[in-house]
PDB file of C-alpha atoms and ligand atoms in Angstrom:
ATOM      1  CA  MET A   1     135.775  49.211 343.752  1.00 96.00           C
ATOM      2  CA  LYS A   2     131.751  49.485 342.782  1.00 97.00           C
ATOM      3  CA  LEU A   3     130.940  53.830 342.270  1.00 97.00           C
ATOM      4  CA  VAL A   4     127.662  54.811 342.665  1.00 98.00           C
ATOM      5  CA  ILE A   5     126.343  58.341 341.605  1.00 98.00           C
ATOM      6  CA  ALA A   6     123.466  59.067 343.179  1.00 98.00           C
ATOM      7  CA  THR A   7     121.562  62.392 345.294  1.00 98.00           C
ATOM      8  CA  LYS A   8     121.480  61.972 349.111  1.00 98.00           C
ATOM      9  CA  GLU A   9     117.763  60.392 349.227  1.00 98.00           C
ATOM     10  CA  GLU A  10     118.746  57.792 346.937  1.00 98.00           C
ATOM     11  CA  ILE A  11     121.907  56.835 348.657  1.00 98.00           C
ATOM     12  CA  ALA A  12     120.604  56.325 352.262  1.00 98.00           C
ATOM     13  CA  LYS A  13     117.745  54.641 350.708  1.00 98.00           C
ATOM     14  CA  ASP A  14     119.667  52.264 348.623  1.00 98.00           C
ATOM     15  CA  ILE A  15     121.947  51.520 351.766  1.00 98.00           C
ATOM     16  CA  ALA A  16     118.604  51.701 354.199  1.00 98.00           C
ATOM     17  CA  SER A  17     117.978  48.953 352.200  1.00 98.00           C
ATOM     18  CA  ARG A  18     120.520  46.610 352.185  1.00 98.00           C
ATOM     19  CA  VAL A  19     121.072  47.493 356.262  1.00 98.00           C
ATOM     20  CA  ILE A  20     117.421  46.373 356.832  1.00 98.00           C
ATOM     21  CA  SER A  21     117.641  43.076 353.956  1.00 98.00           C
ATOM     22  CA  LEU A  22     121.107  42.218 355.347  1.00 98.00           C
ATOM     23  CA  VAL A  23     119.019  42.571 359.337  1.00 98.00           C
ATOM     24  CA  LYS A  24     115.970  40.081 358.037  1.00 98.00           C
ATOM     25  CA  GLY A  25     118.501  37.515 356.642  1.00 98.00           C
ATOM     26  CA  ASN A  26     120.767  37.774 359.767  1.00 98.00           C
ATOM     27  CA  PRO A  27     119.315  39.091 362.533  1.00 98.00           C
ATOM     28  CA  GLN A  28     122.202  38.714 364.926  1.00 98.00           C
ATOM     29  CA  ALA A  29     123.919  40.885 362.065  1.00 98.00           C
ATOM     30  CA  ILE A  30     126.974  43.092 363.506  1.00 98.00           C
ATOM     31  CA  LEU A  31     127.331  46.449 362.138  1.00 98.00           C
ATOM     32  CA  GLY A  32     130.191  49.077 361.555  1.00 98.00           C
ATOM     33  CA  LEU A  33     128.747  52.422 362.205  1.00 98.00           C
ATOM     34  CA  ALA A  34     129.936  55.636 361.776  1.00 98.00           C
ATOM     35  CA  THR A  35     129.086  59.044 362.639  1.00 97.00           C
ATOM     36  CA  GLY A  36     129.267  62.673 361.001  1.00 96.00           C
ATOM     37  CA  SER A  37     126.625  64.116 358.516  1.00 96.00           C
ATOM     38  CA  SER A  38     127.569  61.396 355.750  1.00 98.00           C
ATOM     39  CA  PRO A  39     125.060  58.868 357.625  1.00 98.00           C
ATOM     40  CA  LEU A  40     122.215  60.898 359.424  1.00 98.00           C
ATOM     41  CA  GLU A  41     120.329  60.529 355.935  1.00 98.00           C
ATOM     42  CA  THR A  42     120.714  56.949 355.555  1.00 98.00           C
ATOM     43  CA  TYR A  43     119.539  56.463 359.790  1.00 98.00           C
ATOM     44  CA  ALA A  44     116.605  58.544 359.285  1.00 98.00           C
ATOM     45  CA  GLU A  45     115.512  56.010 356.354  1.00 98.00           C
ATOM     46  CA  ILE A  46     116.287  53.168 358.948  1.00 98.00           C
ATOM     47  CA  ILE A  47     114.067  55.367 361.017  1.00 98.00           C
ATOM     48  CA  LYS A  48     111.052  55.077 359.056  1.00 98.00           C
ATOM     49  CA  ARG A  49     111.134  51.660 358.033  1.00 98.00           C
ATOM     50  CA  LYS A  50     111.607  50.352 361.221  1.00 97.00           C
ATOM     51  CA  ASN A  51     108.569  48.188 361.413  1.00 97.00           C
ATOM     52  CA  GLU A  52     110.140  46.136 359.134  1.00 97.00           C
ATOM     53  CA  VAL A  53     112.716  44.598 360.704  1.00 98.00           C
ATOM     54  CA  SER A  54     114.428  43.927 364.607  1.00 98.00           C
ATOM     55  CA  PHE A  55     117.595  44.896 365.760  1.00 98.00           C
ATOM     56  CA  LYS A  56     117.459  42.940 369.231  1.00 98.00           C
ATOM     57  CA  LYS A  57     120.011  41.003 368.290  1.00 98.00           C
ATOM     58  CA  VAL A  58     122.527  42.715 366.136  1.00 98.00           C
ATOM     59  CA  THR A  59     125.240  44.200 367.843  1.00 98.00           C
ATOM     60  CA  SER A  60     127.189  47.343 366.556  1.00 98.00           C
ATOM     61  CA  PHE A  61     130.822  48.822 366.420  1.00 98.00           C
ATOM     62  CA  ASN A  62     131.265  51.872 366.463  1.00 98.00           C
ATOM     63  CA  LEU A  63     134.766  53.631 364.376  1.00 98.00           C
ATOM     64  CA  ASP A  64     135.628  56.266 366.652  1.00 98.00           C
ATOM     65  CA  GLU A  65     135.097  58.172 369.685  1.00 97.00           C
ATOM     66  CA  TYR A  66     136.421  61.647 370.654  1.00 96.00           C
ATOM     67  CA  LEU A  67     138.677  61.243 373.998  1.00 95.00           C
ATOM     68  CA  ASP A  68     139.019  63.712 377.032  1.00 87.00           C
ATOM     69  CA  ASN A  69     135.509  65.333 375.260  1.00 85.00           C
ATOM     70  CA  GLY A  70     134.686  67.700 377.510  1.00 81.00           C
ATOM     71  CA  ASP A  71     130.809  67.950 376.455  1.00 86.00           C
ATOM     72  CA  ILE A  72     128.919  64.392 376.506  1.00 89.00           C
ATOM     73  CA  THR A  73     125.966  65.908 373.662  1.00 92.00           C
ATOM     74  CA  GLN A  74     129.319  66.092 371.809  1.00 91.00           C
ATOM     75  CA  SER A  75     130.435  62.240 372.070  1.00 95.00           C
ATOM     76  CA  TYR A  76     129.926  60.142 369.462  1.00 96.00           C
ATOM     77  CA  ARG A  77     127.918  57.877 371.867  1.00 97.00           C
ATOM     78  CA  TYR A  78     125.076  60.518 372.021  1.00 97.00           C
ATOM     79  CA  PHE A  79     125.235  60.723 368.168  1.00 97.00           C
ATOM     80  CA  MET A  80     124.542  57.354 368.293  1.00 98.00           C
ATOM     81  CA  ASP A  81     121.775  57.427 370.665  1.00 98.00           C
ATOM     82  CA  THR A  82     119.975  60.635 369.297  1.00 98.00           C
ATOM     83  CA  ASN A  83     120.121  60.194 365.788  1.00 98.00           C
ATOM     84  CA  LEU A  84     119.892  55.996 365.859  1.00 98.00           C
ATOM     85  CA  PHE A  85     119.642  53.671 368.310  1.00 98.00           C
ATOM     86  CA  ASP A  86     116.930  55.469 370.253  1.00 98.00           C
ATOM     87  CA  HIS A  87     114.447  55.110 367.964  1.00 98.00           C
ATOM     88  CA  ILE A  88     114.824  51.823 366.416  1.00 98.00           C
ATOM     89  CA  ASP A  89     114.986  48.155 368.765  1.00 98.00           C
ATOM     90  CA  ILE A  90     118.905  47.661 369.839  1.00 98.00           C
ATOM     91  CA  LYS A  91     119.598  46.943 372.868  1.00 98.00           C
ATOM     92  CA  LYS A  92     122.420  49.152 374.247  1.00 98.00           C
ATOM     93  CA  GLU A  93     124.239  47.113 375.886  1.00 98.00           C
ATOM     94  CA  ASN A  94     125.080  45.395 372.284  1.00 98.00           C
ATOM     95  CA  THR A  95     126.056  48.832 370.780  1.00 98.00           C
ATOM     96  CA  HIS A  96     129.845  49.405 371.207  1.00 98.00           C
ATOM     97  CA  PHE A  97     132.448  52.527 370.909  1.00 98.00           C
ATOM     98  CA  PRO A  98     136.232  52.365 371.181  1.00 98.00           C
ATOM     99  CA  SER A  99     137.215  53.742 374.438  1.00 96.00           C
ATOM    100  CA  LYS A 100     140.888  53.645 376.316  1.00 95.00           C
ATOM    101  CA  GLU A 101     139.054  50.932 378.788  1.00 95.00           C
ATOM    102  CA  ASN A 102     138.835  48.522 375.634  1.00 97.00           C
ATOM    103  CA  LEU A 103     141.685  50.393 373.256  1.00 95.00           C
ATOM    104  CA  ALA A 104     143.482  46.825 374.018  1.00 96.00           C
ATOM    105  CA  THR A 105     140.729  44.932 373.631  1.00 98.00           C
ATOM    106  CA  TYR A 106     138.197  46.530 370.896  1.00 98.00           C
ATOM    107  CA  ASP A 107     139.962  44.481 367.755  1.00 98.00           C
ATOM    108  CA  ASP A 108     139.549  41.672 369.280  1.00 98.00           C
ATOM    109  CA  GLU A 109     135.603  42.024 370.758  1.00 98.00           C
ATOM    110  CA  ILE A 110     135.264  42.275 367.566  1.00 98.00           C
ATOM    111  CA  LEU A 111     136.426  39.668 366.153  1.00 98.00           C
ATOM    112  CA  ALA A 112     135.172  37.139 369.157  1.00 98.00           C
ATOM    113  CA  ALA A 113     131.581  38.870 367.781  1.00 98.00           C
ATOM    114  CA  GLY A 114     132.044  37.232 364.427  1.00 97.00           C
ATOM    115  CA  GLY A 115     133.308  40.323 362.607  1.00 98.00           C
ATOM    116  CA  ILE A 116     131.598  43.362 360.618  1.00 98.00           C
ATOM    117  CA  ASP A 117     129.534  42.124 358.654  1.00 98.00           C
ATOM    118  CA  PHE A 118     128.078  45.136 356.986  1.00 98.00           C
ATOM    119  CA  GLN A 119     130.462  48.641 357.565  1.00 99.00           C
ATOM    120  CA  ILE A 120     129.266  51.929 356.997  1.00 98.00           C
ATOM    121  CA  LEU A 121     132.337  54.492 356.138  1.00 98.00           C
ATOM    122  CA  GLY A 122     132.143  58.897 355.650  1.00 98.00           C
ATOM    123  CA  ILE A 123     135.371  60.138 354.928  1.00 98.00           C
ATOM    124  CA  GLY A 124     136.950  63.366 355.678  1.00 97.00           C
ATOM    125  CA  SER A 125     138.359  65.799 353.104  1.00 95.00           C
ATOM    126  CA  ASP A 126     141.493  64.640 353.537  1.00 96.00           C
ATOM    127  CA  GLY A 127     140.952  61.683 353.139  1.00 98.00           C
ATOM    128  CA  HIS A 128     140.390  60.230 356.499  1.00 97.00           C
ATOM    129  CA  ILE A 129     138.323  57.247 357.278  1.00 98.00           C
ATOM    130  CA  ALA A 130     137.180  56.858 361.002  1.00 98.00           C
ATOM    131  CA  PHE A 131     140.014  58.804 362.487  1.00 97.00           C
ATOM    132  CA  ASN A 132     142.195  57.820 360.348  1.00 98.00           C
ATOM    133  CA  GLU A 133     144.328  60.752 359.036  1.00 97.00           C
ATOM    134  CA  PRO A 134     147.112  60.395 356.405  1.00 97.00           C
ATOM    135  CA  ASN A 135     150.174  58.326 356.676  1.00 97.00           C
ATOM    136  CA  THR A 136     147.600  56.317 359.208  1.00 98.00           C
ATOM    137  CA  PRO A 137     150.080  52.983 358.391  1.00 98.00           C
ATOM    138  CA  PHE A 138     147.876  50.620 356.056  1.00 98.00           C
ATOM    139  CA  ASP A 139     148.062  47.247 359.101  1.00 98.00           C
ATOM    140  CA  SER A 140     146.953  49.937 361.914  1.00 98.00           C
ATOM    141  CA  LYS A 141     144.274  48.253 364.350  1.00 98.00           C
ATOM    142  CA  THR A 142     142.461  50.602 366.844  1.00 98.00           C
ATOM    143  CA  HIS A 143     144.416  53.455 368.229  1.00 98.00           C
ATOM    144  CA  VAL A 144     144.558  56.906 369.639  1.00 98.00           C
ATOM    145  CA  ALA A 145     144.772  59.143 366.237  1.00 97.00           C
ATOM    146  CA  GLU A 146     145.151  62.796 366.862  1.00 96.00           C
ATOM    147  CA  LEU A 147     143.259  64.313 364.392  1.00 95.00           C
ATOM    148  CA  ASP A 148     145.130  66.922 361.848  1.00 94.00           C
ATOM    149  CA  GLU A 149     144.087  70.533 361.458  1.00 95.00           C
ATOM    150  CA  ARG A 150     142.095  70.125 358.669  1.00 94.00           C
ATOM    151  CA  THR A 151     139.667  67.858 360.488  1.00 94.00           C
ATOM    152  CA  ILE A 152     139.588  69.945 363.711  1.00 95.00           C
ATOM    153  CA  LYS A 153     138.287  72.549 361.433  1.00 95.00           C
ATOM    154  CA  ASP A 154     135.737  70.449 359.629  1.00 93.00           C
ATOM    155  CA  ASN A 155     134.481  69.066 362.711  1.00 92.00           C
ATOM    156  CA  SER A 156     134.666  72.271 364.424  1.00 94.00           C
ATOM    157  CA  ARG A 157     131.165  73.005 362.707  1.00 92.00           C
ATOM    158  CA  PHE A 158     129.320  70.954 365.169  1.00 91.00           C
ATOM    159  CA  PHE A 159     130.984  73.227 368.145  1.00 93.00           C
ATOM    160  CA  LYS A 160     130.445  76.423 369.440  1.00 92.00           C
ATOM    161  CA  SER A 161     134.035  77.563 368.380  1.00 93.00           C
ATOM    162  CA  ILE A 162     137.124  75.496 367.453  1.00 95.00           C
ATOM    163  CA  ASP A 163     138.816  75.571 371.225  1.00 94.00           C
ATOM    164  CA  ASP A 164     136.325  73.072 371.977  1.00 92.00           C
ATOM    165  CA  VAL A 165     136.762  70.594 369.764  1.00 94.00           C
ATOM    166  CA  PRO A 166     139.124  67.587 371.301  1.00 95.00           C
ATOM    167  CA  THR A 167     142.407  66.691 369.232  1.00 95.00           C
ATOM    168  CA  LYS A 168     142.629  63.366 369.657  1.00 96.00           C
ATOM    169  CA  ALA A 169     140.159  60.498 369.174  1.00 97.00           C
ATOM    170  CA  ILE A 170     139.901  56.248 369.632  1.00 98.00           C
ATOM    171  CA  THR A 171     139.781  54.530 366.340  1.00 98.00           C
ATOM    172  CA  MET A 172     139.134  51.592 364.578  1.00 98.00           C
ATOM    173  CA  GLY A 173     142.662  51.111 362.639  1.00 98.00           C
ATOM    174  CA  LEU A 174     142.435  50.722 358.830  1.00 98.00           C
ATOM    175  CA  SER A 175     143.968  47.022 359.111  1.00 98.00           C
ATOM    176  CA  THR A 176     140.222  46.931 361.398  1.00 98.00           C
ATOM    177  CA  ILE A 177     138.178  48.699 359.145  1.00 98.00           C
ATOM    178  CA  MET A 178     139.490  46.435 356.063  1.00 98.00           C
ATOM    179  CA  GLN A 179     137.917  42.939 358.010  1.00 98.00           C
ATOM    180  CA  ALA A 180     134.612  43.939 357.296  1.00 98.00           C
ATOM    181  CA  LYS A 181     132.745  41.581 355.102  1.00 98.00           C
ATOM    182  CA  GLU A 182     131.222  44.305 353.412  1.00 98.00           C
ATOM    183  CA  ILE A 183     131.793  48.021 353.494  1.00 98.00           C
ATOM    184  CA  VAL A 184     130.113  51.127 351.737  1.00 98.00           C
ATOM    185  CA  LEU A 185     131.650  54.699 351.777  1.00 98.00           C
ATOM    186  CA  ILE A 186     129.104  57.561 351.615  1.00 98.00           C
ATOM    187  CA  ALA A 187     130.361  61.012 350.275  1.00 98.00           C
ATOM    188  CA  THR A 188     128.708  64.403 349.395  1.00 98.00           C
ATOM    189  CA  GLY A 189     128.891  67.416 348.586  1.00 98.00           C
ATOM    190  CA  LYS A 190     131.784  69.729 347.035  1.00 97.00           C
ATOM    191  CA  ASN A 191     134.033  69.399 349.596  1.00 96.00           C
ATOM    192  CA  LYS A 192     135.057  65.852 349.424  1.00 97.00           C
ATOM    193  CA  ALA A 193     135.209  65.654 345.632  1.00 97.00           C
ATOM    194  CA  GLU A 194     139.522  65.856 346.080  1.00 97.00           C
ATOM    195  CA  ALA A 195     139.517  63.024 348.598  1.00 97.00           C
ATOM    196  CA  VAL A 196     137.149  61.051 346.558  1.00 98.00           C
ATOM    197  CA  LYS A 197     139.155  61.262 343.572  1.00 97.00           C
ATOM    198  CA  LYS A 198     142.650  60.916 345.355  1.00 98.00           C
ATOM    199  CA  MET A 199     140.786  57.504 346.510  1.00 98.00           C
ATOM    200  CA  PHE A 200     140.543  56.173 343.089  1.00 97.00           C
ATOM    201  CA  GLU A 201     144.218  56.928 341.803  1.00 96.00           C
ATOM    202  CA  LYS A 202     146.224  55.389 343.801  1.00 96.00           C
ATOM    203  CA  VAL A 203     146.677  53.381 347.243  1.00 98.00           C
ATOM    204  CA  ASP A 204     148.921  55.160 349.026  1.00 98.00           C
ATOM    205  CA  ILE A 205     148.916  56.450 352.735  1.00 97.00           C
ATOM    206  CA  SER A 206     148.574  59.536 351.944  1.00 98.00           C
ATOM    207  CA  CYS A 207     144.889  59.335 351.748  1.00 98.00           C
ATOM    208  CA  PRO A 208     144.508  56.747 354.053  1.00 98.00           C
ATOM    209  CA  ALA A 209     140.569  55.464 352.214  1.00 98.00           C
ATOM    210  CA  SER A 210     142.637  54.535 349.119  1.00 98.00           C
ATOM    211  CA  ILE A 211     143.173  51.140 350.970  1.00 98.00           C
ATOM    212  CA  LEU A 212     139.446  50.394 350.320  1.00 98.00           C
ATOM    213  CA  ASN A 213     140.656  49.703 346.824  1.00 98.00           C
ATOM    214  CA  LYS A 214     142.342  46.355 348.204  1.00 98.00           C
ATOM    215  CA  HIS A 215     138.984  44.970 349.640  1.00 98.00           C
ATOM    216  CA  PRO A 216     137.032  42.777 347.434  1.00 98.00           C
ATOM    217  CA  ASN A 217     133.348  44.433 348.591  1.00 98.00           C
ATOM    218  CA  VAL A 218     133.139  47.891 348.560  1.00 98.00           C
ATOM    219  CA  THR A 219     130.623  50.472 347.553  1.00 98.00           C
ATOM    220  CA  ILE A 220     131.339  54.303 346.984  1.00 98.00           C
ATOM    221  CA  TYR A 221     128.451  56.542 347.014  1.00 98.00           C
ATOM    222  CA  VAL A 222     128.469  59.921 345.705  1.00 98.00           C
ATOM    223  CA  ASP A 223     126.539  62.315 344.606  1.00 98.00           C
ATOM    224  CA  LYS A 224     126.873  64.676 341.888  1.00 98.00           C
ATOM    225  CA  ASP A 225     129.312  67.358 343.450  1.00 98.00           C
ATOM    226  CA  ALA A 226     131.214  64.582 345.344  1.00 98.00           C
ATOM    227  CA  ALA A 227     131.204  62.637 341.698  1.00 97.00           C
ATOM    228  CA  PRO A 228     135.830  62.186 340.566  1.00 91.00           C
ATOM    229  CA  VAL A 229     136.353  63.818 337.306  1.00 86.00           C
ATOM    230  CA  PHE A 230     139.097  61.828 335.860  1.00 76.00           C
TER     231      PHE A 230
HETATM  232  C1  GLP B 301     134.894  62.946 360.878  1.00 62.76           C
HETATM  233  C2  GLP B 301     134.485  61.520 361.384  1.00 62.76           C
HETATM  234  C3  GLP B 301     134.384  60.620 360.158  1.00 62.76           C
HETATM  235  C4  GLP B 301     133.539  61.140 359.270  1.00 62.76           C
HETATM  236  C5  GLP B 301     134.369  62.195 358.405  1.00 62.76           C
HETATM  237  C6  GLP B 301     133.181  62.847 357.271  1.00 62.76           C
HETATM  238  O1  GLP B 301     135.893  62.964 361.451  1.00 62.76           O
HETATM  239  N1  GLP B 301     135.301  60.796 362.430  1.00 62.76           N
HETATM  240  O2  GLP B 301     134.253  59.135 360.918  1.00 62.76           O
HETATM  241  O3  GLP B 301     133.911  60.144 358.045  1.00 62.76           O
HETATM  242  O4  GLP B 301     134.366  62.767 359.976  1.00 62.76           O
HETATM  243  O5  GLP B 301     132.509  63.349 358.460  1.00 62.76           O
HETATM  244  P1  GLP B 301     131.297  64.227 357.756  1.00 62.76           P
HETATM  245  O6  GLP B 301     130.537  63.081 356.838  1.00 62.76           O
HETATM  246  O7  GLP B 301     130.564  65.018 358.706  1.00 62.76           O
HETATM  247  O8  GLP B 301     131.626  65.147 356.568  1.00 62.76           O
END
């Protein structure tokens, strides 16, 4: 895995440039997208540079979606619409999310589209990627996941109260993510430092993100606060 230590702004600019040049070279590129605060600046940067490229033929697959979520404005679909899709010329019908309905076919849909060319990831403070919590099997496909207490607590900052945070989600599995041709992971802030360190130390299911060590094309972007100290 390649490690890049940079500021949040530099990280966003670099990843946005990679996405834009990918789409310029391949207007039908397949993007794997993440929610959460980590990719927000990258999406803002893509929006800023939207005149440089067209996303009309791009297809996207999001990593995950809450299940049994009473508040639509807390859905990951809403997050992506408001933070990216509504501001670029991507066609909504080409943007996909895992759901109860497509649970069994999501991985096949990704494959049928040609596979993910470029996958953006964040990381949970417990080392989860998408909603693959510690001890999720490395060969997992898209599935329903129970969120760990720590994840529910972390994500409660986006909700009025911790009781409003959904306890289940549908997530791409670890093997789904590993099939992407190119992967970037963004980790910023002190609360990610422990997970980032663990990810580099040992490939083990106690830290789901550590599976990325087995992928041939991964860049881990961290700021100074999240940088691992060995
Ligand atoms: C959530 C998402 C992950 C995300 C993680 C980190 O649980 N399912 O995809 O990477 O949280 O979120 P943040 O970027 O807000 O720290």
